[in-house]
Amino acid sequence: MAMIQRRSSSSAWTNWLLFSKKKNIYQLMDHTCLMHVIHSLKQHLKDGRITFGGQTPPSCEETNLLSEQYDPQVECTCEDIEPATRLQNKCNSGQHECRAIRSMKEVMEKVIERKDEWHNTGLFTPAKLRLAVDELVNSNTNIQESPKICLGTDILSSIPRIQAPDRRPNPSVDTNPRIGNQLYPTAEQLKICTDAKYFGVISCGGSLCDEGLARAVADSCNDILIGDYCEAADAKGLKLLQQVGAAAMSFLKLCNMAGRVTDWQFNNLYAYIVQCRVLGYYRDHTRSHLPDGIYGSRMTGLGVHRHIDVAAFHGVMTASLGTGQEVTEEQFSRIVEATVYISDFVDLRGDTMRKQRENVILRGIRGDLCKYLDETIGNCLDLVADVIESSELGALVVMGYCNWAIMSAHHKVYELLRGIQQVQKQSACEYVSVSQATRYERLIEALRPYGTLGNDGPRVSKKRIEMDKSYALCQGSSEKHLAWLADATRSLLEPTTLRQVLDVVHFEWSGDVGAVDYCP
C-alpha cells in the first residue's frame, strides 16, 4: 500500500465505506476510492472516533501505531560503568542510571496506564508486559559459574574459543541484491526486511491466504525491525520504515472493518506491536564488561520476554488468515517456546561471541553443559512435534520459523555448518537426543501430511542463492509451499545437525568472523 496521503472526500460516502461489509472490500482496489478512505480513516483517528485494538482511541504516540514517529534511540553513556559483578547488572538494576532502560520503563508505564487503548484480549496483557521488561532488565543478574562438561573439567580450560560468522550478506552464498529485490520486493529494499518478511512472516501463511494481506502483515512488523536495528538506519531509511509500517496497519484496519481480518486477529496484532515497541527501547550497555565464554544467568522461563520479542504473533497472524484458526493463550505459549528453540539455537554461538544475553537458551545454562544441550535438543524435538500435531496453524508457524532460520542471511546457517569440525583432542560424548531416534521419527511423522519436494526442497547444505530462486517458484502453489516448509523443518531439526550447531564442547567453528558487531 502506498504511503498514507491526504485527499478531500465526502464524509457520508467515506463513512459508509469505512464500515462496509465484506462485499465492498474490492472497491478498495480503485485508487481514487482508496485515497478517499485513507483520508477519512486518518481524520477519524485524529478526531478520536475510531479505535485500534482497544475500547478507546489512542491518545499518545506510544499507543498509536499510525503515528509514523516510533524511534527508540536514546543517547546513553552508561557503558562507562565499572564491570558488572557476577550477582548484579549495575547498569540495569538502577545502581547506575541507564537512559535506555529508564525510557523503556517510562514507556511501559505509559502504555499500561492507557491499556484500554490497545488491550482487548488475553494474549498480550499489561501483566505480561511488565514481566517481560523485568526479565530483560535483570537478564545479566545471577550470573552462573562456568559450567562443567562431560569430562568433569571446567569448560574454560577444555574447549576452543566459541566463534561464529558475522551477520553480513555473503556474496558467494546470497543472491545479488538487484535480483533479490525482484524476487522478493519490499519498499525498503533491505536484506534484513526481505528475510524477515518473506522467509518468516509470509511463509507462515503457506500460500493459503491472500498475498496482499500476508504482505501487509509482514510490513506491519517494521516497528519490531526499528527496535532491533534503528541505530543502523539513516534518517531517510528510518522514516520509510515508519511510514510503511503505519500504512500496513491502516490497511489491515480497513480490512478488519470490511470483515476480511477478524477482531481476534487485528486486536492481538495491535496489542503485540505496542508491547514490541516498549521492548524495542532495551539496550544492554554492560556487554563489554560481562565475562567471556558460555554461562547461564537469570532466566525464569523460555517465553517470559520472548512471548513478545521472538515475534511469533506475526507468523500466527498469517497462519490464522490462511487457516481460519485461532489459538488459546496456552497454545500460543507453546508456539512461542517452539520458535524460541529454533531462533535461539541457530544464534547460540554468535550470541555467545557477542555477549548478547537476550538468548534464553544461553541464559538457561545450568549444571553439566553437555547434558543441558542434549536435553534441550530433545525438548525442542518434543515441543515442535507437539505443536505440529496440535493444529495446522501451529504447524505453519514453526515450519515458517525453520524456513526463516535457514534462508535468512544474518543467521548464516550454511556458513556455520560448513565451518564446523569436531574437536580432535577429545572424543564426543553421547547425546541421547541423537542416538535414540524416536523423537525425530515422531517429528518426521507429524510432518508427513505436508509432503516433500525431495531433492528439490531446501536443505541446510544448500546455498541461499540456490534456495532463493526455488522458493520464489514454490510460493505460487500452496501444496508446493507447504512441502517446502516441511522439508526446511526436517533439515534444520535433524538431531545431528542440531548437535553441530549447539555443541560448543565437541564441535568448533573456524573461519573468518568478519565484522563481529555488524548490524544487519
Short mmCIF file of C-alpha atoms in Angstrom, two decimals:
data_model
loop_
_atom_site.label_atom_id
_atom_site.label_comp_id
_atom_site.label_asym_id
_atom_site.label_seq_id
_atom_site.Cartn_x
_atom_site.Cartn_y
_atom_site.Cartn_z
CA MET A 1 0.00 0.00 0.00
CA ALA A 2 1.30 3.46 -0.86
CA MET A 3 2.20 6.00 1.81
CA ILE A 4 -0.82 7.45 3.55
CA GLN A 5 -1.88 10.61 1.73
CA ARG A 6 -4.49 13.32 2.33
CA ARG A 7 -7.37 13.89 -0.09
CA SER A 8 -10.70 15.68 0.23
CA SER A 9 -13.70 13.37 0.38
CA SER A 10 -17.40 13.18 1.00
CA SER A 11 -17.87 12.41 4.68
CA ALA A 12 -21.08 10.45 4.16
CA TRP A 13 -19.60 8.31 1.40
CA THR A 14 -16.36 7.53 3.23
CA ASN A 15 -18.21 6.73 6.45
CA TRP A 16 -20.27 4.19 4.52
CA LEU A 17 -17.17 2.61 3.00
CA LEU A 18 -15.27 2.58 6.30
CA PHE A 19 -17.98 0.47 7.84
CA SER A 20 -18.70 -1.59 4.76
CA LYS A 21 -19.10 -5.33 4.76
CA LYS A 22 -17.05 -7.95 3.00
CA LYS A 23 -18.87 -7.50 -0.32
CA ASN A 24 -17.46 -3.96 -0.67
CA ILE A 25 -13.79 -4.80 0.04
CA TYR A 26 -12.96 -4.88 -3.67
CA GLN A 27 -13.88 -1.21 -4.03
CA LEU A 28 -10.59 -0.54 -2.23
CA MET A 29 -8.82 -1.68 -5.41
CA ASP A 30 -9.91 1.59 -7.03
CA HIS A 31 -7.07 4.06 -6.32
CA THR A 32 -9.34 7.11 -6.01
CA CYS A 33 -11.65 5.32 -3.62
CA LEU A 34 -8.69 4.09 -1.62
CA MET A 35 -7.28 7.60 -1.24
CA HIS A 36 -10.66 8.86 -0.02
CA VAL A 37 -10.84 6.06 2.52
CA ILE A 38 -7.30 6.69 3.74
CA HIS A 39 -8.03 10.36 4.32
CA SER A 40 -11.26 9.54 6.12
CA LEU A 41 -9.51 6.98 8.30
CA LYS A 42 -6.85 9.49 9.30
CA GLN A 43 -9.50 12.11 10.05
CA HIS A 44 -11.49 9.66 12.19
CA LEU A 45 -8.30 8.82 14.08
CA LYS A 46 -7.41 12.47 14.57
CA ASP A 47 -10.90 13.22 15.86
CA GLY A 48 -10.82 10.27 18.26
CA ARG A 49 -13.74 8.49 16.60
CA ILE A 50 -12.08 5.17 15.83
CA THR A 51 -10.42 2.53 17.98
CA PHE A 52 -7.44 0.30 17.20
CA GLY A 53 -7.30 -2.86 19.26
CA GLY A 54 -8.80 -1.40 22.43
CA GLN A 55 -12.01 0.11 23.73
CA THR A 56 -10.88 3.75 23.41
CA PRO A 57 -8.95 5.59 20.68
CA PRO A 58 -5.16 6.01 21.02
CA SER A 59 -4.23 9.23 22.81
CA CYS A 60 -0.43 9.24 22.51
CA GLU A 61 2.31 8.21 20.10
CA GLU A 62 3.15 5.13 22.18
CA THR A 63 -0.29 3.59 21.63
CA ASN A 64 -0.88 5.00 18.14
CA LEU A 65 0.69 2.65 15.60
CA LEU A 66 -0.22 5.06 12.80
CA SER A 67 1.87 7.90 14.22
CA GLU A 68 4.93 7.26 11.98
CA GLN A 69 7.08 8.51 14.88
CA TYR A 70 8.43 5.39 16.58
CA ASP A 71 12.17 5.78 17.23
CA PRO A 72 13.56 4.12 20.39
CA GLN A 73 17.07 5.55 20.05
CA VAL A 74 18.24 7.03 23.35
CA GLU A 75 21.60 8.67 23.99
CA CYS A 76 23.25 6.94 26.94
CA THR A 77 26.82 6.76 28.25
CA CYS A 78 26.27 4.22 31.00
CA GLU A 79 28.63 1.75 29.31
CA ASP A 80 31.40 3.58 31.17
CA ILE A 81 30.40 1.96 34.46
CA GLU A 82 32.59 -0.45 36.37
CA PRO A 83 32.38 -4.10 35.29
CA ALA A 84 29.18 -5.79 36.44
CA THR A 85 29.54 -8.25 39.29
CA ARG A 86 28.52 -11.88 38.96
CA LEU A 87 25.47 -11.12 41.06
CA GLN A 88 24.06 -7.96 39.61
CA ASN A 89 23.91 -5.88 36.48
CA LYS A 90 24.59 -2.45 37.96
CA CYS A 91 23.55 -0.55 34.86
CA ASN A 92 20.19 -2.22 34.51
CA SER A 93 19.36 -2.60 38.19
CA GLY A 94 19.24 1.09 38.92
CA GLN A 95 22.58 1.39 40.73
CA HIS A 96 23.73 3.34 37.70
CA GLU A 97 21.38 5.37 35.53
CA CYS A 98 20.78 3.89 32.09
CA ARG A 99 18.69 6.16 29.91
CA ALA A 100 17.66 3.36 27.55
CA ILE A 101 16.37 1.24 30.43
CA ARG A 102 14.72 4.26 32.03
CA SER A 103 12.98 5.10 28.74
CA MET A 104 11.73 1.53 28.38
CA LYS A 105 10.25 1.59 31.87
CA GLU A 106 8.67 5.01 31.35
CA VAL A 107 7.07 3.95 28.07
CA MET A 108 5.88 0.72 29.70
CA GLU A 109 4.12 2.65 32.46
CA LYS A 110 2.60 4.99 29.90
CA VAL A 111 1.09 2.23 27.76
CA ILE A 112 -0.10 0.25 30.79
CA GLU A 113 -1.81 3.37 32.11
CA ARG A 114 -3.57 3.56 28.73
CA LYS A 115 -4.27 -0.16 28.41
CA ASP A 116 -7.84 0.48 27.22
CA GLU A 117 -6.36 1.94 24.04
CA TRP A 118 -4.70 -1.30 22.92
CA HIS A 119 -5.62 -4.25 25.16
CA ASN A 120 -8.74 -6.21 24.31
CA THR A 121 -7.80 -9.90 24.50
CA GLY A 122 -5.72 -12.20 26.67
CA LEU A 123 -2.57 -12.96 24.63
CA PHE A 124 -0.74 -9.69 25.34
CA THR A 125 -1.68 -8.35 28.75
CA PRO A 126 -0.24 -5.49 30.81
CA ALA A 127 0.93 -8.03 33.40
CA LYS A 128 2.91 -9.99 30.79
CA LEU A 129 4.49 -6.80 29.50
CA ARG A 130 5.66 -5.91 33.00
CA LEU A 131 7.15 -9.39 33.46
CA ALA A 132 8.93 -9.15 30.10
CA VAL A 133 10.52 -5.81 30.97
CA ASP A 134 11.66 -7.13 34.33
CA GLU A 135 13.17 -10.21 32.68
CA LEU A 136 15.18 -8.15 30.21
CA VAL A 137 16.33 -5.61 32.78
CA ASN A 138 17.64 -8.38 35.04
CA SER A 139 18.97 -10.72 32.35
CA ASN A 140 22.57 -10.19 33.50
CA THR A 141 21.88 -10.88 37.15
CA ASN A 142 22.51 -14.23 38.84
CA ILE A 143 25.42 -14.95 36.52
CA GLN A 144 26.46 -18.58 36.96
CA GLU A 145 29.92 -20.05 37.31
CA SER A 146 31.38 -21.60 34.17
CA PRO A 147 29.61 -24.94 33.63
CA LYS A 148 31.26 -28.34 33.83
CA ILE A 149 31.37 -30.66 30.83
CA CYS A 150 31.23 -34.41 30.26
CA LEU A 151 34.94 -34.77 31.06
CA GLY A 152 34.28 -33.41 34.54
CA THR A 153 36.51 -30.40 33.96
CA ASP A 154 35.88 -26.67 33.92
CA ILE A 155 34.81 -25.53 30.47
CA LEU A 156 37.27 -22.63 30.26
CA SER A 157 40.26 -24.97 30.12
CA SER A 158 38.67 -27.63 27.92
CA ILE A 159 37.05 -26.13 24.84
CA PRO A 160 38.15 -23.91 21.96
CA ARG A 161 37.06 -20.30 21.73
CA ILE A 162 33.42 -20.01 20.69
CA GLN A 163 33.07 -18.16 17.38
CA ALA A 164 30.57 -17.73 14.55
CA PRO A 165 30.39 -15.92 11.21
CA ASP A 166 29.20 -12.32 11.22
CA ARG A 167 25.74 -11.29 10.03
CA ARG A 168 26.65 -9.57 6.76
CA PRO A 169 25.23 -10.92 3.50
CA ASN A 170 27.75 -13.22 1.83
CA PRO A 171 28.25 -12.52 -1.91
CA SER A 172 29.23 -16.14 -2.57
CA VAL A 173 26.15 -17.53 -0.79
CA ASP A 174 23.45 -14.84 -1.03
CA THR A 175 21.55 -13.61 -4.07
CA ASN A 176 22.69 -10.37 -5.70
CA PRO A 177 20.60 -7.56 -4.13
CA ARG A 178 19.29 -6.40 -7.51
CA ILE A 179 17.94 -9.86 -8.31
CA GLY A 180 16.79 -10.43 -4.74
CA ASN A 181 14.69 -7.26 -4.81
CA GLN A 182 12.98 -8.51 -7.96
CA LEU A 183 12.24 -11.93 -6.49
CA TYR A 184 11.13 -10.54 -3.14
CA PRO A 185 10.14 -6.87 -3.49
CA THR A 186 9.87 -4.62 -0.45
CA ALA A 187 9.59 -0.85 -0.18
CA GLU A 188 12.75 -0.72 1.95
CA GLN A 189 14.94 -2.95 -0.26
CA LEU A 190 16.91 -4.04 2.81
CA LYS A 191 18.05 -7.64 3.12
CA ILE A 192 17.02 -7.88 6.78
CA CYS A 193 13.49 -6.76 5.82
CA THR A 194 13.26 -9.18 2.92
CA ASP A 195 14.37 -12.11 5.06
CA ALA A 196 12.05 -11.38 7.97
CA LYS A 197 9.03 -10.65 5.78
CA TYR A 198 9.20 -13.27 3.03
CA PHE A 199 11.06 -16.15 4.66
CA GLY A 200 9.41 -15.63 8.05
CA VAL A 201 6.06 -13.85 8.26
CA ILE A 202 4.70 -14.51 4.76
CA SER A 203 5.97 -18.10 4.73
CA CYS A 204 3.86 -18.87 7.81
CA GLY A 205 0.79 -18.34 5.63
CA GLY A 206 1.87 -21.20 3.39
CA SER A 207 0.29 -19.51 0.34
CA LEU A 208 -3.10 -20.28 1.91
CA CYS A 209 -4.11 -16.64 2.46
CA ASP A 210 -4.41 -13.61 0.21
CA GLU A 211 -0.94 -12.42 -0.82
CA GLY A 212 -1.78 -8.77 -0.25
CA LEU A 213 -2.95 -9.45 3.30
CA ALA A 214 0.16 -11.51 4.03
CA ARG A 215 2.42 -8.73 2.76
CA ALA A 216 0.56 -6.15 4.82
CA VAL A 217 1.03 -8.27 7.95
CA ALA A 218 4.72 -8.55 7.10
CA ASP A 219 5.04 -4.79 6.62
CA SER A 220 3.35 -4.21 9.96
CA CYS A 221 6.41 -5.73 11.64
CA ASN A 222 8.50 -2.66 10.75
CA ASP A 223 8.33 -1.29 14.29
CA ILE A 224 9.97 -4.50 15.52
CA LEU A 225 12.73 -4.06 12.94
CA ILE A 226 13.13 -0.43 14.03
CA GLY A 227 13.50 -1.53 17.64
CA ASP A 228 16.23 -4.00 16.71
CA TYR A 229 18.17 -2.08 14.08
CA CYS A 230 17.35 1.66 14.28
CA GLU A 231 20.98 2.58 15.02
CA ALA A 232 21.97 1.19 11.63
CA ALA A 233 19.36 3.21 9.70
CA ASP A 234 19.83 6.71 8.34
CA ALA A 235 17.06 9.31 8.71
CA LYS A 236 15.55 8.52 5.31
CA GLY A 237 15.58 4.78 5.90
CA LEU A 238 14.06 5.15 9.36
CA LYS A 239 11.26 7.35 8.02
CA LEU A 240 10.48 4.84 5.29
CA LEU A 241 10.26 2.03 7.84
CA GLN A 242 7.90 4.14 9.94
CA GLN A 243 5.68 5.07 7.00
CA VAL A 244 5.42 1.56 5.58
CA GLY A 245 4.57 0.12 8.98
CA ALA A 246 1.85 2.73 9.59
CA ALA A 247 0.41 2.22 6.10
CA ALA A 248 0.25 -1.53 6.67
CA MET A 249 -1.63 -1.11 9.95
CA SER A 250 -4.05 1.31 8.27
CA PHE A 251 -4.73 -1.19 5.50
CA LEU A 252 -5.25 -4.03 7.98
CA LYS A 253 -7.68 -1.89 9.98
CA LEU A 254 -9.70 -1.24 6.82
CA CYS A 255 -9.69 -4.96 6.09
CA ASN A 256 -10.85 -5.55 9.66
CA MET A 257 -13.74 -3.12 9.13
CA ALA A 258 -14.62 -4.86 5.87
CA GLY A 259 -14.64 -8.29 7.51
CA ARG A 260 -11.52 -9.72 5.87
CA VAL A 261 -9.48 -9.59 9.10
CA THR A 262 -11.18 -10.72 12.31
CA ASP A 263 -11.26 -8.75 15.54
CA TRP A 264 -9.22 -11.51 17.21
CA GLN A 265 -6.50 -11.22 14.56
CA PHE A 266 -6.31 -7.43 14.42
CA ASN A 267 -6.68 -6.72 18.13
CA ASN A 268 -3.97 -9.20 19.08
CA LEU A 269 -1.67 -7.87 16.36
CA TYR A 270 -2.15 -4.32 17.61
CA ALA A 271 -1.52 -5.18 21.27
CA TYR A 272 1.51 -7.26 20.36
CA ILE A 273 3.16 -4.47 18.34
CA VAL A 274 2.51 -1.94 21.11
CA GLN A 275 4.36 -4.25 23.50
CA CYS A 276 7.16 -4.86 21.00
CA ARG A 277 7.66 -1.11 20.77
CA VAL A 278 8.17 -0.96 24.54
CA LEU A 279 10.82 -3.71 24.49
CA GLY A 280 12.43 -2.01 21.49
CA TYR A 281 13.96 0.56 23.85
CA TYR A 282 16.03 -2.11 25.59
CA ARG A 283 19.79 -1.91 25.14
CA ASP A 284 22.35 -3.94 27.08
CA HIS A 285 25.14 -1.44 27.71
CA THR A 286 27.05 -3.78 30.01
CA ARG A 287 28.03 -6.28 27.31
CA SER A 288 31.65 -5.17 27.14
CA HIS A 289 32.01 -5.72 30.88
CA LEU A 290 30.47 -9.20 31.04
CA PRO A 291 32.65 -12.31 31.46
CA ASP A 292 33.82 -14.10 28.33
CA GLY A 293 32.65 -17.60 27.49
CA ILE A 294 29.43 -19.54 27.87
CA TYR A 295 27.46 -19.47 31.11
CA GLY A 296 23.95 -19.05 32.44
CA SER A 297 22.27 -16.09 34.10
CA ARG A 298 18.78 -15.14 35.22
CA MET A 299 16.16 -16.88 33.09
CA THR A 300 12.73 -17.53 34.62
CA GLY A 301 11.09 -19.04 31.53
CA LEU A 302 11.52 -19.56 27.79
CA GLY A 303 8.69 -17.22 26.91
CA VAL A 304 8.76 -14.53 29.60
CA HIS A 305 10.09 -11.82 27.29
CA ARG A 306 10.30 -13.93 24.13
CA HIS A 307 6.49 -14.17 24.35
CA ILE A 308 6.73 -10.71 22.81
CA ASP A 309 10.09 -10.17 21.12
CA VAL A 310 10.50 -13.51 19.33
CA ALA A 311 7.82 -12.04 17.03
CA ALA A 312 5.79 -15.24 16.84
CA PHE A 313 2.44 -13.49 16.51
CA HIS A 314 3.20 -12.14 13.06
CA GLY A 315 3.52 -15.75 11.95
CA VAL A 316 0.38 -16.67 13.87
CA MET A 317 -1.46 -13.85 12.10
CA THR A 318 -0.68 -15.02 8.56
CA ALA A 319 -1.28 -18.65 9.54
CA SER A 320 -4.62 -17.66 11.03
CA LEU A 321 -5.56 -15.77 7.86
CA GLY A 322 -4.73 -18.89 5.84
CA THR A 323 -6.43 -21.49 8.03
CA GLY A 324 -9.19 -19.53 9.74
CA GLN A 325 -7.98 -20.92 13.07
CA GLU A 326 -7.28 -19.10 16.33
CA VAL A 327 -5.15 -20.13 19.30
CA THR A 328 -5.72 -20.08 23.03
CA GLU A 329 -3.28 -18.47 25.43
CA GLU A 330 -1.83 -21.90 26.26
CA GLN A 331 -1.46 -22.85 22.59
CA PHE A 332 0.25 -19.56 21.82
CA SER A 333 2.69 -20.08 24.69
CA ARG A 334 3.64 -23.47 23.23
CA ILE A 335 4.15 -21.94 19.79
CA VAL A 336 6.34 -19.22 21.31
CA GLU A 337 8.52 -21.75 23.12
CA ALA A 338 8.94 -23.81 19.95
CA THR A 339 10.00 -20.76 17.94
CA VAL A 340 12.36 -19.71 20.73
CA TYR A 341 14.19 -23.02 20.44
CA ILE A 342 14.54 -22.59 16.68
CA SER A 343 15.62 -18.95 16.78
CA ASP A 344 17.96 -19.11 19.76
CA PHE A 345 19.54 -22.41 18.71
CA VAL A 346 20.90 -21.03 15.44
CA ASP A 347 22.15 -17.87 17.17
CA LEU A 348 23.74 -19.51 20.22
CA ARG A 349 27.35 -19.42 19.03
CA GLY A 350 27.09 -15.88 17.66
CA ASP A 351 25.26 -14.60 20.73
CA THR A 352 27.90 -16.18 22.98
CA MET A 353 30.67 -14.49 21.00
CA ARG A 354 28.89 -11.10 21.06
CA LYS A 355 27.69 -11.47 24.69
CA GLN A 356 24.09 -10.92 23.66
CA ARG A 357 22.15 -12.17 26.65
CA GLU A 358 18.61 -11.94 25.26
CA ASN A 359 19.16 -15.56 24.14
CA VAL A 360 17.22 -17.64 26.68
CA ILE A 361 18.92 -20.92 25.71
CA LEU A 362 22.20 -19.27 26.61
CA ARG A 363 20.92 -17.79 29.85
CA GLY A 364 19.31 -21.08 30.87
CA ILE A 365 22.60 -22.99 31.13
CA ARG A 366 22.93 -24.82 34.44
CA GLY A 367 24.97 -27.80 35.63
CA ASP A 368 26.72 -30.03 33.09
CA LEU A 369 26.75 -28.23 29.72
CA CYS A 370 26.76 -31.43 27.65
CA LYS A 371 23.70 -32.79 29.45
CA TYR A 372 21.96 -29.43 29.25
CA LEU A 373 22.42 -29.10 25.48
CA ASP A 374 21.41 -32.74 24.90
CA GLU A 375 18.23 -32.29 26.95
CA THR A 376 17.50 -29.00 25.19
CA ILE A 377 17.63 -30.66 21.76
CA GLY A 378 15.28 -33.38 22.99
CA ASN A 379 12.88 -30.84 24.46
CA CYS A 380 12.89 -28.92 21.18
CA LEU A 381 12.02 -32.00 19.12
CA ASP A 382 9.23 -32.96 21.52
CA LEU A 383 7.72 -29.49 21.61
CA VAL A 384 7.88 -28.87 17.86
CA ALA A 385 6.19 -32.23 17.24
CA ASP A 386 3.52 -31.34 19.82
CA VAL A 387 2.79 -28.03 18.12
CA ILE A 388 2.66 -29.54 14.62
CA GLU A 389 0.33 -32.31 15.77
CA SER A 390 -1.97 -29.93 17.66
CA SER A 391 -3.08 -27.68 14.80
CA GLU A 392 -2.39 -26.64 11.24
CA LEU A 393 -1.86 -23.07 12.45
CA GLY A 394 0.86 -24.13 14.89
CA ALA A 395 2.49 -26.29 12.24
CA LEU A 396 2.65 -23.40 9.79
CA VAL A 397 4.30 -21.11 12.32
CA VAL A 398 7.06 -23.48 13.44
CA MET A 399 7.73 -24.59 9.86
CA GLY A 400 7.89 -20.94 8.80
CA TYR A 401 10.42 -20.23 11.52
CA CYS A 402 12.61 -23.11 10.36
CA ASN A 403 12.41 -21.71 6.83
CA TRP A 404 13.44 -18.26 8.07
CA ALA A 405 16.32 -19.74 10.06
CA ILE A 406 17.97 -21.45 7.10
CA MET A 407 17.16 -18.83 4.43
CA SER A 408 17.97 -15.56 6.20
CA ALA A 409 21.42 -14.11 5.57
CA HIS A 410 22.11 -12.95 9.12
CA HIS A 411 21.62 -16.41 10.66
CA LYS A 412 24.37 -17.84 8.42
CA VAL A 413 23.30 -21.46 8.98
CA TYR A 414 25.01 -22.59 5.77
CA GLU A 415 28.33 -20.95 6.69
CA LEU A 416 28.07 -22.12 10.28
CA LEU A 417 27.65 -25.78 9.39
CA ARG A 418 30.26 -25.63 6.62
CA GLY A 419 32.83 -24.33 9.10
CA ILE A 420 32.14 -26.71 11.99
CA GLN A 421 34.58 -29.52 12.72
CA GLN A 422 34.84 -31.98 15.56
CA VAL A 423 37.46 -31.14 18.18
CA GLN A 424 40.21 -33.70 17.67
CA LYS A 425 41.72 -33.77 21.15
CA GLN A 426 38.71 -35.48 22.75
CA SER A 427 36.03 -37.97 21.78
CA ALA A 428 32.44 -36.75 21.71
CA CYS A 429 30.15 -37.91 24.48
CA GLU A 430 26.80 -39.50 23.69
CA TYR A 431 23.82 -37.25 23.06
CA VAL A 432 20.69 -39.31 23.75
CA SER A 433 18.69 -36.93 21.58
CA VAL A 434 20.87 -38.03 18.65
CA SER A 435 21.47 -41.72 19.35
CA GLN A 436 17.84 -42.52 20.14
CA ALA A 437 15.88 -41.65 17.03
CA THR A 438 12.33 -41.89 18.42
CA ARG A 439 11.87 -38.16 18.97
CA TYR A 440 12.98 -37.18 15.49
CA GLU A 441 10.95 -40.02 13.97
CA ARG A 442 7.87 -38.63 15.69
CA LEU A 443 8.61 -35.22 14.18
CA ILE A 444 9.01 -36.77 10.72
CA GLU A 445 5.65 -38.48 11.10
CA ALA A 446 3.99 -35.23 12.20
CA LEU A 447 5.34 -33.54 9.05
CA ARG A 448 4.19 -36.29 6.69
CA PRO A 449 0.81 -34.69 5.77
CA TYR A 450 2.61 -31.62 4.45
CA GLY A 451 4.53 -33.51 1.78
CA THR A 452 8.07 -33.21 0.48
CA LEU A 453 9.87 -31.87 -2.58
CA GLY A 454 12.65 -34.42 -2.28
CA ASN A 455 15.95 -33.20 -3.68
CA ASP A 456 14.28 -30.01 -4.92
CA GLY A 457 13.47 -28.90 -1.39
CA PRO A 458 15.52 -26.73 0.98
CA ARG A 459 18.50 -28.11 2.88
CA VAL A 460 20.93 -26.62 5.38
CA SER A 461 23.66 -27.77 2.98
CA LYS A 462 22.32 -25.65 0.09
CA LYS A 463 23.44 -22.10 -0.59
CA ARG A 464 20.80 -19.43 -0.09
CA ILE A 465 21.29 -18.17 -3.64
CA GLU A 466 20.10 -21.57 -4.89
CA MET A 467 17.16 -21.74 -2.49
CA ASP A 468 16.02 -18.17 -3.20
CA LYS A 469 15.14 -18.99 -6.80
CA SER A 470 13.43 -22.28 -5.98
CA TYR A 471 11.41 -20.85 -3.11
CA ALA A 472 10.06 -17.99 -5.24
CA LEU A 473 8.57 -20.59 -7.60
CA CYS A 474 7.08 -22.66 -4.77
CA GLN A 475 5.06 -19.75 -3.42
CA GLY A 476 2.68 -19.95 -6.36
CA SER A 477 1.27 -23.26 -5.10
CA SER A 478 0.11 -23.92 -1.56
CA GLU A 479 0.88 -27.64 -1.98
CA LYS A 480 4.48 -26.97 -3.03
CA HIS A 481 4.87 -24.20 -0.46
CA LEU A 482 3.80 -26.45 2.41
CA ALA A 483 6.11 -29.22 1.20
CA TRP A 484 8.98 -26.72 1.09
CA LEU A 485 8.32 -25.63 4.67
CA ALA A 486 8.15 -29.24 5.85
CA ASP A 487 11.47 -30.01 4.16
CA ALA A 488 13.08 -26.97 5.80
CA THR A 489 11.93 -28.26 9.18
CA ARG A 490 13.19 -31.79 8.56
CA SER A 491 16.60 -30.49 7.52
CA LEU A 492 17.17 -27.94 10.29
CA LEU A 493 15.87 -30.08 13.14
CA GLU A 494 17.75 -33.25 12.23
CA PRO A 495 19.41 -34.14 15.59
CA THR A 496 22.94 -34.48 14.20
CA THR A 497 22.62 -31.03 12.64
CA LEU A 498 21.30 -29.52 15.87
CA ARG A 499 24.17 -31.03 17.82
CA GLN A 500 26.73 -29.49 15.49
CA VAL A 501 25.02 -26.11 15.84
CA LEU A 502 24.85 -26.26 19.65
CA ASP A 503 27.67 -28.48 20.92
CA VAL A 504 30.44 -25.96 21.56
CA VAL A 505 32.33 -28.56 23.61
CA HIS A 506 32.99 -31.15 20.90
CA PHE A 507 32.48 -29.11 17.71
CA GLU A 508 34.27 -25.87 16.91
CA TRP A 509 33.61 -23.34 14.19
CA SER A 510 36.64 -21.90 12.47
CA GLY A 511 36.65 -19.24 9.82
CA ASP A 512 36.64 -15.51 9.28
CA VAL A 513 34.42 -13.92 11.95
CA GLY A 514 34.30 -10.75 9.85
CA ALA A 515 32.62 -7.67 11.30
CA VAL A 516 31.61 -9.14 14.65
CA ASP A 517 29.30 -6.29 15.66
CA TYR A 518 27.85 -5.69 12.19
CA CYS A 519 24.18 -4.70 12.47
CA PRO A 520 22.03 -6.00 9.60
#
